[in-house]
Amino acid sequence: MNLRRFLPDRFTCCLVLTVLLASFLPCQGATAQVFGWLTDLAIALLFFLHGAKLSRDAVVAGMTHWRLHLTVLSSTFVLFPVLGLLLKPLLAPLVTPDLYLGVLFLCTLPSTVQSSIAFTSMARGNIPAAICAASASSLLGIVITPLLVGLVLQSHGQGAMRWNAVGDIVLQLLVPFVAGQVAQRWIGRWVERHRAMLGIVDQGSILLVVYTAFSAAVLQGLWKQTPLPVLLGLLVADAVLLACALLVTRYGARAMRFGREDEITIVFCGSKKSLASGVPMAKVLFASQPLGAIVLPLMLFHQVQLMTCAVLARRYARGLDDVGASRDRAVR
């Protein structure tokens, strides 16, 4: 058995080290303010580069498969919030109120882009549709997620959200994204050739937000309020959410008579939540809340979904290989 497949990736290790750094050397005062400015700049650059990289031709070409895209968006923005609220009697006792608020927040987030496409490709699904579905989810999430957060908070009894936060999201995320789309004709090819740079900005902005968020949370007593049993409870809560999403998307796609390739795309695009979009959004939407506790469920969910979907993608691919081998034997 290859144990490396179950080990965390390099970025997850960096996340853990960042949390440890914030736990022992939290930034505060003027240093925290400087880190806050750097974080805002990194996030704006991240969404500008994503706008410059996203191919409009690929999006337009994939939009014809509207049933698949509607199914993915329904899973991302309807199924997950409903699960988060319906499973409250089961999940809420496992964690603290702030962590459960973070669980609800992750339920409102858009799907990932890179890993959704990568796993769809690994499982031999409909890759063009995955590109379109994941990209549309990420873009629409800039507007839909703040609205869903407001509705979920009211349902959860947390009071109303700052609705001017929607404007902040548009200013900090959508405007740079649109600017990147406008600049794509001049810098799009250059960005495509330097994908490694986008990865550095992507991961670097997340690490900056995580460090500043956990620094503030540690100073407010996060770890005193989050003992080991609560962390284990949070891991169970994330696993339950992911398991429900995977089951519903898989058997829902079959009930709606999608083909195998489309089913794979629906499963991997409709069950994911984006760490890259979620952490910057949390910084804006929960400016006055304990941000460390709110992003912690998302960080754990990120690792759980990567490990689970890696195994699932290999099983899908192996199933196709078995079908092909059976057909070859039948022909002979």
mmCIF file of C-alpha atoms in Angstrom:
data_model
loop_
_atom_site.group_PDB
_atom_site.id
_atom_site.type_symbol
_atom_site.label_atom_id
_atom_site.label_comp_id
_atom_site.label_asym_id
_atom_site.label_seq_id
_atom_site.Cartn_x
_atom_site.Cartn_y
_atom_site.Cartn_z
ATOM 1 C CA MET A 1 0.000 0.000 0.000
ATOM 2 C CA ASN A 2 1.313 3.443 -0.969
ATOM 3 C CA LEU A 3 1.033 5.529 2.185
ATOM 4 C CA ARG A 4 2.075 8.756 0.413
ATOM 5 C CA ARG A 5 -1.426 9.188 -1.025
ATOM 6 C CA PHE A 6 -2.765 9.657 2.530
ATOM 7 C CA LEU A 7 -0.145 12.219 3.557
ATOM 8 C CA PRO A 8 -0.993 15.940 3.452
ATOM 9 C CA ASP A 9 0.339 17.948 0.510
ATOM 10 C CA ARG A 10 2.966 20.679 0.781
ATOM 11 C CA PHE A 11 0.424 23.497 0.957
ATOM 12 C CA THR A 12 -1.445 21.815 3.816
ATOM 13 C CA CYS A 13 1.852 21.522 5.693
ATOM 14 C CA CYS A 14 2.407 25.244 5.100
ATOM 15 C CA LEU A 15 -1.057 25.953 6.493
ATOM 16 C CA VAL A 16 -0.282 23.959 9.631
ATOM 17 C CA LEU A 17 3.059 25.756 10.076
ATOM 18 C CA THR A 18 1.329 29.113 9.585
ATOM 19 C CA VAL A 19 -1.207 28.286 12.292
ATOM 20 C CA LEU A 20 1.631 27.211 14.608
ATOM 21 C CA LEU A 21 3.510 30.444 13.876
ATOM 22 C CA ALA A 22 0.417 32.502 14.637
ATOM 23 C CA SER A 23 -0.129 30.493 17.819
ATOM 24 C CA PHE A 24 3.356 31.160 19.201
ATOM 25 C CA LEU A 25 4.240 34.455 17.465
ATOM 26 C CA PRO A 26 0.967 36.274 16.735
ATOM 27 C CA CYS A 27 1.211 39.634 15.003
ATOM 28 C CA GLN A 28 -0.359 42.559 16.806
ATOM 29 C CA GLY A 29 -0.437 46.338 16.859
ATOM 30 C CA ALA A 30 1.310 48.096 13.970
ATOM 31 C CA THR A 31 2.663 44.789 12.654
ATOM 32 C CA ALA A 32 -0.858 43.404 12.339
ATOM 33 C CA GLN A 33 -1.911 46.536 10.453
ATOM 34 C CA VAL A 34 0.956 46.128 7.973
ATOM 35 C CA PHE A 35 0.072 42.459 7.467
ATOM 36 C CA GLY A 36 -3.532 43.506 6.880
ATOM 37 C CA TRP A 37 -2.492 45.875 4.079
ATOM 38 C CA LEU A 38 -0.255 43.230 2.511
ATOM 39 C CA THR A 39 -3.113 40.732 2.659
ATOM 40 C CA ASP A 40 -5.526 43.096 0.896
ATOM 41 C CA LEU A 41 -2.988 43.727 -1.867
ATOM 42 C CA ALA A 42 -2.274 40.001 -2.288
ATOM 43 C CA ILE A 43 -5.989 39.178 -2.531
ATOM 44 C CA ALA A 44 -6.591 41.908 -5.123
ATOM 45 C CA LEU A 45 -3.624 40.635 -7.166
ATOM 46 C CA LEU A 46 -4.899 37.061 -6.863
ATOM 47 C CA PHE A 47 -8.326 37.854 -8.333
ATOM 48 C CA PHE A 48 -6.785 40.101 -11.003
ATOM 49 C CA LEU A 49 -4.587 37.209 -12.172
ATOM 50 C CA HIS A 50 -7.514 34.773 -12.060
ATOM 51 C CA GLY A 51 -9.464 37.174 -14.270
ATOM 52 C CA ALA A 52 -6.556 37.411 -16.695
ATOM 53 C CA LYS A 53 -6.184 33.610 -16.790
ATOM 54 C CA LEU A 54 -9.831 32.522 -17.169
ATOM 55 C CA SER A 55 -10.582 31.776 -20.818
ATOM 56 C CA ARG A 56 -13.841 33.335 -21.970
ATOM 57 C CA ASP A 57 -13.912 30.992 -24.982
ATOM 58 C CA ALA A 58 -13.854 27.926 -22.716
ATOM 59 C CA VAL A 59 -16.653 29.327 -20.581
ATOM 60 C CA VAL A 60 -18.853 30.172 -23.584
ATOM 61 C CA ALA A 61 -18.188 26.769 -25.153
ATOM 62 C CA GLY A 62 -19.243 24.924 -22.023
ATOM 63 C CA MET A 63 -22.360 26.947 -21.264
ATOM 64 C CA THR A 64 -24.505 24.885 -23.633
ATOM 65 C CA HIS A 65 -24.671 22.037 -21.092
ATOM 66 C CA TRP A 66 -27.062 24.009 -18.920
ATOM 67 C CA ARG A 67 -28.583 21.031 -17.044
ATOM 68 C CA LEU A 68 -25.197 19.992 -15.722
ATOM 69 C CA HIS A 69 -24.234 23.533 -14.716
ATOM 70 C CA LEU A 70 -27.570 24.129 -13.004
ATOM 71 C CA THR A 71 -27.115 20.874 -11.075
ATOM 72 C CA VAL A 72 -23.619 21.857 -9.931
ATOM 73 C CA LEU A 73 -24.721 25.351 -8.871
ATOM 74 C CA SER A 74 -27.729 23.899 -7.029
ATOM 75 C CA SER A 75 -25.463 21.533 -5.127
ATOM 76 C CA THR A 76 -22.990 24.281 -4.293
ATOM 77 C CA PHE A 77 -25.357 27.072 -3.294
ATOM 78 C CA VAL A 78 -28.572 25.236 -2.280
ATOM 79 C CA LEU A 79 -27.752 21.711 -1.113
ATOM 80 C CA PHE A 80 -24.849 22.666 1.158
ATOM 81 C CA PRO A 81 -26.631 25.500 3.042
ATOM 82 C CA VAL A 82 -29.692 23.283 3.493
ATOM 83 C CA LEU A 83 -27.497 20.475 4.845
ATOM 84 C CA GLY A 84 -25.730 22.872 7.206
ATOM 85 C CA LEU A 85 -29.038 24.006 8.692
ATOM 86 C CA LEU A 86 -30.837 20.630 8.718
ATOM 87 C CA LEU A 87 -27.871 18.864 10.340
ATOM 88 C CA LYS A 88 -27.614 21.436 13.128
ATOM 89 C CA PRO A 89 -28.979 19.043 15.818
ATOM 90 C CA LEU A 90 -26.235 16.572 14.866
ATOM 91 C CA LEU A 91 -23.309 18.908 14.142
ATOM 92 C CA ALA A 92 -23.739 21.813 16.561
ATOM 93 C CA PRO A 93 -23.135 19.729 19.746
ATOM 94 C CA LEU A 94 -19.776 18.600 18.310
ATOM 95 C CA VAL A 95 -18.286 22.103 18.118
ATOM 96 C CA THR A 96 -18.413 25.567 19.681
ATOM 97 C CA PRO A 97 -20.945 28.172 18.399
ATOM 98 C CA ASP A 98 -18.187 30.112 16.586
ATOM 99 C CA LEU A 99 -16.923 26.953 14.868
ATOM 100 C CA TYR A 100 -20.447 25.988 13.835
ATOM 101 C CA LEU A 101 -20.816 29.470 12.361
ATOM 102 C CA GLY A 102 -17.681 28.629 10.358
ATOM 103 C CA VAL A 103 -19.307 25.373 9.218
ATOM 104 C CA LEU A 104 -22.323 27.325 7.984
ATOM 105 C CA PHE A 105 -20.014 29.786 6.241
ATOM 106 C CA LEU A 106 -18.203 27.031 4.315
ATOM 107 C CA CYS A 107 -21.621 25.753 3.200
ATOM 108 C CA THR A 108 -22.216 29.056 1.361
ATOM 109 C CA LEU A 109 -18.913 29.112 -0.533
ATOM 110 C CA PRO A 110 -18.363 28.464 -4.254
ATOM 111 C CA SER A 111 -16.668 25.385 -5.626
ATOM 112 C CA THR A 112 -12.943 25.119 -6.202
ATOM 113 C CA VAL A 113 -11.567 25.585 -9.715
ATOM 114 C CA GLN A 114 -8.173 23.891 -9.991
ATOM 115 C CA SER A 115 -8.838 20.779 -7.903
ATOM 116 C CA SER A 116 -12.356 20.252 -9.334
ATOM 117 C CA ILE A 117 -10.928 20.195 -12.853
ATOM 118 C CA ALA A 118 -7.931 18.098 -11.801
ATOM 119 C CA PHE A 119 -10.050 15.411 -10.132
ATOM 120 C CA THR A 120 -12.531 15.403 -13.022
ATOM 121 C CA SER A 121 -9.614 14.820 -15.387
ATOM 122 C CA MET A 122 -8.153 12.092 -13.153
ATOM 123 C CA ALA A 123 -11.531 10.317 -13.045
ATOM 124 C CA ARG A 124 -12.005 10.796 -16.831
ATOM 125 C CA GLY A 125 -15.056 12.986 -16.622
ATOM 126 C CA ASN A 126 -16.361 15.822 -18.823
ATOM 127 C CA ILE A 127 -13.419 18.223 -18.568
ATOM 128 C CA PRO A 128 -14.810 21.146 -20.680
ATOM 129 C CA ALA A 129 -18.000 21.110 -18.603
ATOM 130 C CA ALA A 130 -15.920 20.996 -15.400
ATOM 131 C CA ILE A 131 -13.942 24.058 -16.502
ATOM 132 C CA CYS A 132 -17.144 25.959 -17.182
ATOM 133 C CA ALA A 133 -19.004 24.780 -14.064
ATOM 134 C CA ALA A 134 -16.138 25.443 -11.642
ATOM 135 C CA SER A 135 -15.340 28.828 -13.176
ATOM 136 C CA ALA A 136 -18.982 29.908 -13.121
ATOM 137 C CA SER A 137 -19.326 28.806 -9.493
ATOM 138 C CA SER A 138 -16.233 30.771 -8.486
ATOM 139 C CA LEU A 139 -17.380 33.916 -10.289
ATOM 140 C CA LEU A 140 -21.021 33.783 -9.162
ATOM 141 C CA GLY A 141 -19.907 33.074 -5.612
ATOM 142 C CA ILE A 142 -18.499 36.588 -5.322
ATOM 143 C CA VAL A 143 -22.104 37.830 -5.315
ATOM 144 C CA ILE A 144 -24.099 34.788 -4.133
ATOM 145 C CA THR A 145 -21.986 33.895 -1.076
ATOM 146 C CA PRO A 146 -22.473 37.234 0.763
ATOM 147 C CA LEU A 147 -26.224 37.014 0.148
ATOM 148 C CA LEU A 148 -26.343 33.421 1.402
ATOM 149 C CA VAL A 149 -24.267 34.325 4.461
ATOM 150 C CA GLY A 150 -26.845 36.972 5.368
ATOM 151 C CA LEU A 151 -29.744 34.524 5.004
ATOM 152 C CA VAL A 152 -27.964 31.730 6.896
ATOM 153 C CA LEU A 153 -26.958 34.045 9.748
ATOM 154 C CA GLN A 154 -30.552 35.152 10.182
ATOM 155 C CA SER A 155 -31.764 31.530 10.111
ATOM 156 C CA HIS A 156 -29.074 30.648 12.655
ATOM 157 C CA GLY A 157 -30.162 33.471 14.942
ATOM 158 C CA GLN A 158 -26.911 35.416 14.552
ATOM 159 C CA GLY A 159 -28.562 38.643 13.494
ATOM 160 C CA ALA A 160 -28.241 40.432 10.191
ATOM 161 C CA MET A 161 -25.033 40.647 8.230
ATOM 162 C CA ARG A 162 -23.452 43.950 7.259
ATOM 163 C CA TRP A 163 -25.003 44.311 3.828
ATOM 164 C CA ASN A 164 -22.339 46.836 2.883
ATOM 165 C CA ALA A 165 -20.039 43.806 3.022
ATOM 166 C CA VAL A 166 -21.487 42.867 -0.390
ATOM 167 C CA GLY A 167 -20.102 46.133 -1.698
ATOM 168 C CA ASP A 168 -16.769 45.393 -0.043
ATOM 169 C CA ILE A 169 -16.669 41.981 -1.728
ATOM 170 C CA VAL A 170 -17.418 43.550 -5.101
ATOM 171 C CA LEU A 171 -14.728 46.195 -4.578
ATOM 172 C CA GLN A 172 -12.015 43.865 -3.297
ATOM 173 C CA LEU A 173 -12.696 40.753 -5.380
ATOM 174 C CA LEU A 174 -14.970 41.387 -8.377
ATOM 175 C CA VAL A 175 -13.411 44.662 -9.530
ATOM 176 C CA PRO A 176 -9.876 43.168 -9.715
ATOM 177 C CA PHE A 177 -11.335 40.091 -11.460
ATOM 178 C CA VAL A 178 -13.090 42.229 -14.086
ATOM 179 C CA ALA A 179 -9.926 44.293 -14.518
ATOM 180 C CA GLY A 180 -8.047 41.047 -15.154
ATOM 181 C CA GLN A 181 -10.608 40.014 -17.763
ATOM 182 C CA VAL A 182 -10.201 43.382 -19.503
ATOM 183 C CA ALA A 183 -6.407 43.048 -19.425
ATOM 184 C CA GLN A 184 -6.541 39.449 -20.649
ATOM 185 C CA ARG A 185 -5.997 40.416 -24.289
ATOM 186 C CA TRP A 186 -2.622 41.901 -23.362
ATOM 187 C CA ILE A 187 -1.382 39.708 -20.509
ATOM 188 C CA GLY A 188 -3.473 36.529 -20.786
ATOM 189 C CA ARG A 189 -0.823 34.504 -22.607
ATOM 190 C CA TRP A 190 1.884 35.730 -20.272
ATOM 191 C CA VAL A 191 -0.162 34.658 -17.227
ATOM 192 C CA GLU A 192 -0.860 31.281 -18.836
ATOM 193 C CA ARG A 193 2.873 30.736 -19.376
ATOM 194 C CA HIS A 194 3.599 31.649 -15.745
ATOM 195 C CA ARG A 195 1.048 29.477 -13.930
ATOM 196 C CA ALA A 196 3.547 28.869 -11.154
ATOM 197 C CA MET A 197 3.410 32.564 -10.300
ATOM 198 C CA LEU A 198 -0.380 32.391 -9.983
ATOM 199 C CA GLY A 199 0.018 29.421 -7.655
ATOM 200 C CA ILE A 200 2.450 31.386 -5.484
ATOM 201 C CA VAL A 201 0.078 34.369 -5.271
ATOM 202 C CA ASP A 202 -2.869 32.033 -4.671
ATOM 203 C CA GLN A 203 -1.262 30.162 -1.798
ATOM 204 C CA GLY A 204 0.622 33.175 -0.455
ATOM 205 C CA SER A 205 -2.544 35.265 -0.084
ATOM 206 C CA ILE A 206 -4.258 32.419 1.785
ATOM 207 C CA LEU A 207 -1.285 32.000 4.126
ATOM 208 C CA LEU A 208 -1.252 35.752 4.841
ATOM 209 C CA VAL A 209 -4.965 35.781 5.689
ATOM 210 C CA VAL A 210 -4.630 32.645 7.825
ATOM 211 C CA TYR A 211 -1.688 34.130 9.736
ATOM 212 C CA THR A 212 -3.432 37.444 10.468
ATOM 213 C CA ALA A 213 -6.742 35.715 11.259
ATOM 214 C CA PHE A 214 -5.236 33.186 13.641
ATOM 215 C CA SER A 215 -3.002 35.820 15.237
ATOM 216 C CA ALA A 216 -6.073 37.819 16.191
ATOM 217 C CA ALA A 217 -7.928 34.661 17.257
ATOM 218 C CA VAL A 218 -5.027 33.454 19.435
ATOM 219 C CA LEU A 219 -4.859 36.829 21.160
ATOM 220 C CA GLN A 220 -8.590 36.443 21.838
ATOM 221 C CA GLY A 221 -8.062 32.970 23.365
ATOM 222 C CA LEU A 222 -8.969 30.668 20.453
ATOM 223 C CA TRP A 223 -7.054 27.601 21.651
ATOM 224 C CA LYS A 224 -8.306 27.942 25.206
ATOM 225 C CA GLN A 225 -11.833 27.774 23.800
ATOM 226 C CA THR A 226 -11.051 24.922 21.354
ATOM 227 C CA PRO A 227 -9.805 21.780 23.145
ATOM 228 C CA LEU A 228 -8.833 18.590 21.304
ATOM 229 C CA PRO A 229 -12.302 16.940 21.601
ATOM 230 C CA VAL A 230 -13.821 19.980 19.874
ATOM 231 C CA LEU A 231 -11.272 19.753 17.034
ATOM 232 C CA LEU A 232 -12.113 16.085 16.601
ATOM 233 C CA GLY A 233 -15.805 16.979 16.615
ATOM 234 C CA LEU A 234 -15.139 19.572 13.905
ATOM 235 C CA LEU A 235 -13.376 16.944 11.802
ATOM 236 C CA VAL A 236 -16.423 14.672 12.138
ATOM 237 C CA ALA A 237 -18.765 17.546 11.199
ATOM 238 C CA ASP A 238 -16.749 18.302 8.054
ATOM 239 C CA ALA A 239 -16.634 14.612 7.111
ATOM 240 C CA VAL A 240 -20.411 14.259 7.529
ATOM 241 C CA LEU A 241 -21.054 17.282 5.315
ATOM 242 C CA LEU A 242 -18.738 16.016 2.592
ATOM 243 C CA ALA A 243 -20.168 12.488 2.727
ATOM 244 C CA CYS A 244 -23.719 13.803 2.347
ATOM 245 C CA ALA A 245 -22.725 16.035 -0.576
ATOM 246 C CA LEU A 246 -20.901 13.203 -2.365
ATOM 247 C CA LEU A 247 -23.820 10.801 -1.947
ATOM 248 C CA VAL A 248 -26.456 13.308 -3.079
ATOM 249 C CA THR A 249 -24.479 14.462 -6.130
ATOM 250 C CA ARG A 250 -23.610 10.917 -7.201
ATOM 251 C CA TYR A 251 -27.033 9.340 -6.896
ATOM 252 C CA GLY A 252 -28.821 12.548 -7.863
ATOM 253 C CA ALA A 253 -26.879 12.648 -11.139
ATOM 254 C CA ARG A 254 -27.852 9.048 -11.815
ATOM 255 C CA ALA A 255 -31.504 9.736 -10.988
ATOM 256 C CA MET A 256 -31.473 12.600 -13.506
ATOM 257 C CA ARG A 257 -29.997 10.214 -16.102
ATOM 258 C CA PHE A 258 -26.693 11.969 -16.653
ATOM 259 C CA GLY A 259 -23.987 9.938 -18.372
ATOM 260 C CA ARG A 260 -20.961 8.667 -16.473
ATOM 261 C CA GLU A 261 -18.677 11.503 -17.604
ATOM 262 C CA ASP A 262 -21.237 14.116 -16.578
ATOM 263 C CA GLU A 263 -21.822 12.341 -13.261
ATOM 264 C CA ILE A 264 -18.099 12.572 -12.515
ATOM 265 C CA THR A 265 -18.126 16.306 -13.261
ATOM 266 C CA ILE A 266 -21.170 16.880 -11.044
ATOM 267 C CA VAL A 267 -19.648 14.903 -8.160
ATOM 268 C CA PHE A 268 -16.283 16.675 -8.179
ATOM 269 C CA CYS A 269 -17.539 20.183 -8.958
ATOM 270 C CA GLY A 270 -20.643 20.020 -6.777
ATOM 271 C CA SER A 271 -19.074 18.649 -3.590
ATOM 272 C CA LYS A 272 -16.103 21.022 -3.234
ATOM 273 C CA LYS A 273 -15.638 24.267 -1.330
ATOM 274 C CA SER A 274 -13.007 26.826 -2.239
ATOM 275 C CA LEU A 275 -10.357 27.741 0.306
ATOM 276 C CA ALA A 276 -8.905 30.313 -2.111
ATOM 277 C CA SER A 277 -12.210 32.215 -2.303
ATOM 278 C CA GLY A 278 -13.452 31.466 1.192
ATOM 279 C CA VAL A 279 -10.576 32.896 3.231
ATOM 280 C CA PRO A 280 -10.588 36.333 1.524
ATOM 281 C CA MET A 281 -14.387 36.481 1.734
ATOM 282 C CA ALA A 282 -14.338 35.627 5.432
ATOM 283 C CA LYS A 283 -11.902 38.486 6.023
ATOM 284 C CA VAL A 284 -14.434 40.931 4.571
ATOM 285 C CA LEU A 285 -17.714 39.419 5.756
ATOM 286 C CA PHE A 286 -16.661 38.722 9.349
ATOM 287 C CA ALA A 287 -14.448 41.724 10.032
ATOM 288 C CA SER A 288 -15.804 42.073 13.580
ATOM 289 C CA GLN A 289 -16.108 38.325 14.326
ATOM 290 C CA PRO A 290 -13.562 35.725 15.578
ATOM 291 C CA LEU A 291 -12.127 35.051 12.126
ATOM 292 C CA GLY A 292 -9.796 32.237 13.181
ATOM 293 C CA ALA A 293 -12.671 30.080 14.414
ATOM 294 C CA ILE A 294 -14.677 30.844 11.271
ATOM 295 C CA VAL A 295 -11.983 29.768 8.773
ATOM 296 C CA LEU A 296 -10.816 26.716 10.759
ATOM 297 C CA PRO A 297 -13.726 24.492 9.572
ATOM 298 C CA LEU A 298 -12.941 25.466 5.982
ATOM 299 C CA MET A 299 -9.236 24.631 6.394
ATOM 300 C CA LEU A 300 -10.059 21.167 7.731
ATOM 301 C CA PHE A 301 -12.718 20.619 5.062
ATOM 302 C CA HIS A 302 -10.153 21.534 2.410
ATOM 303 C CA GLN A 303 -7.833 18.696 3.446
ATOM 304 C CA VAL A 304 -10.663 16.180 3.933
ATOM 305 C CA GLN A 305 -12.090 16.884 0.475
ATOM 306 C CA LEU A 306 -8.683 16.571 -1.211
ATOM 307 C CA MET A 307 -7.888 13.224 0.391
ATOM 308 C CA THR A 308 -11.386 11.793 -0.141
ATOM 309 C CA CYS A 309 -11.752 12.971 -3.733
ATOM 310 C CA ALA A 310 -8.293 11.672 -4.653
ATOM 311 C CA VAL A 311 -9.370 8.165 -3.623
ATOM 312 C CA LEU A 312 -12.775 8.549 -5.306
ATOM 313 C CA ALA A 313 -11.239 9.797 -8.575
ATOM 314 C CA ARG A 314 -8.944 6.769 -8.731
ATOM 315 C CA ARG A 315 -11.932 4.471 -8.151
ATOM 316 C CA TYR A 316 -13.868 6.103 -10.997
ATOM 317 C CA ALA A 317 -10.864 5.740 -13.323
ATOM 318 C CA ARG A 318 -10.289 2.137 -12.259
ATOM 319 C CA GLY A 319 -13.963 1.387 -12.931
ATOM 320 C CA LEU A 320 -13.611 2.667 -16.487
ATOM 321 C CA ASP A 321 -10.510 0.533 -16.966
ATOM 322 C CA ASP A 322 -12.410 -2.534 -15.739
ATOM 323 C CA VAL A 323 -15.290 -1.793 -18.140
ATOM 324 C CA GLY A 324 -12.844 -1.408 -21.039
ATOM 325 C CA ALA A 325 -11.101 -4.673 -20.175
ATOM 326 C CA SER A 326 -14.443 -6.486 -20.010
ATOM 327 C CA ARG A 327 -15.417 -5.178 -23.447
ATOM 328 C CA ASP A 328 -12.088 -6.296 -24.899
ATOM 329 C CA ARG A 329 -12.598 -9.812 -23.546
ATOM 330 C CA ALA A 330 -16.139 -9.879 -24.931
ATOM 331 C CA VAL A 331 -14.891 -8.875 -28.403
ATOM 332 C CA ARG A 332 -12.252 -11.593 -28.355
#
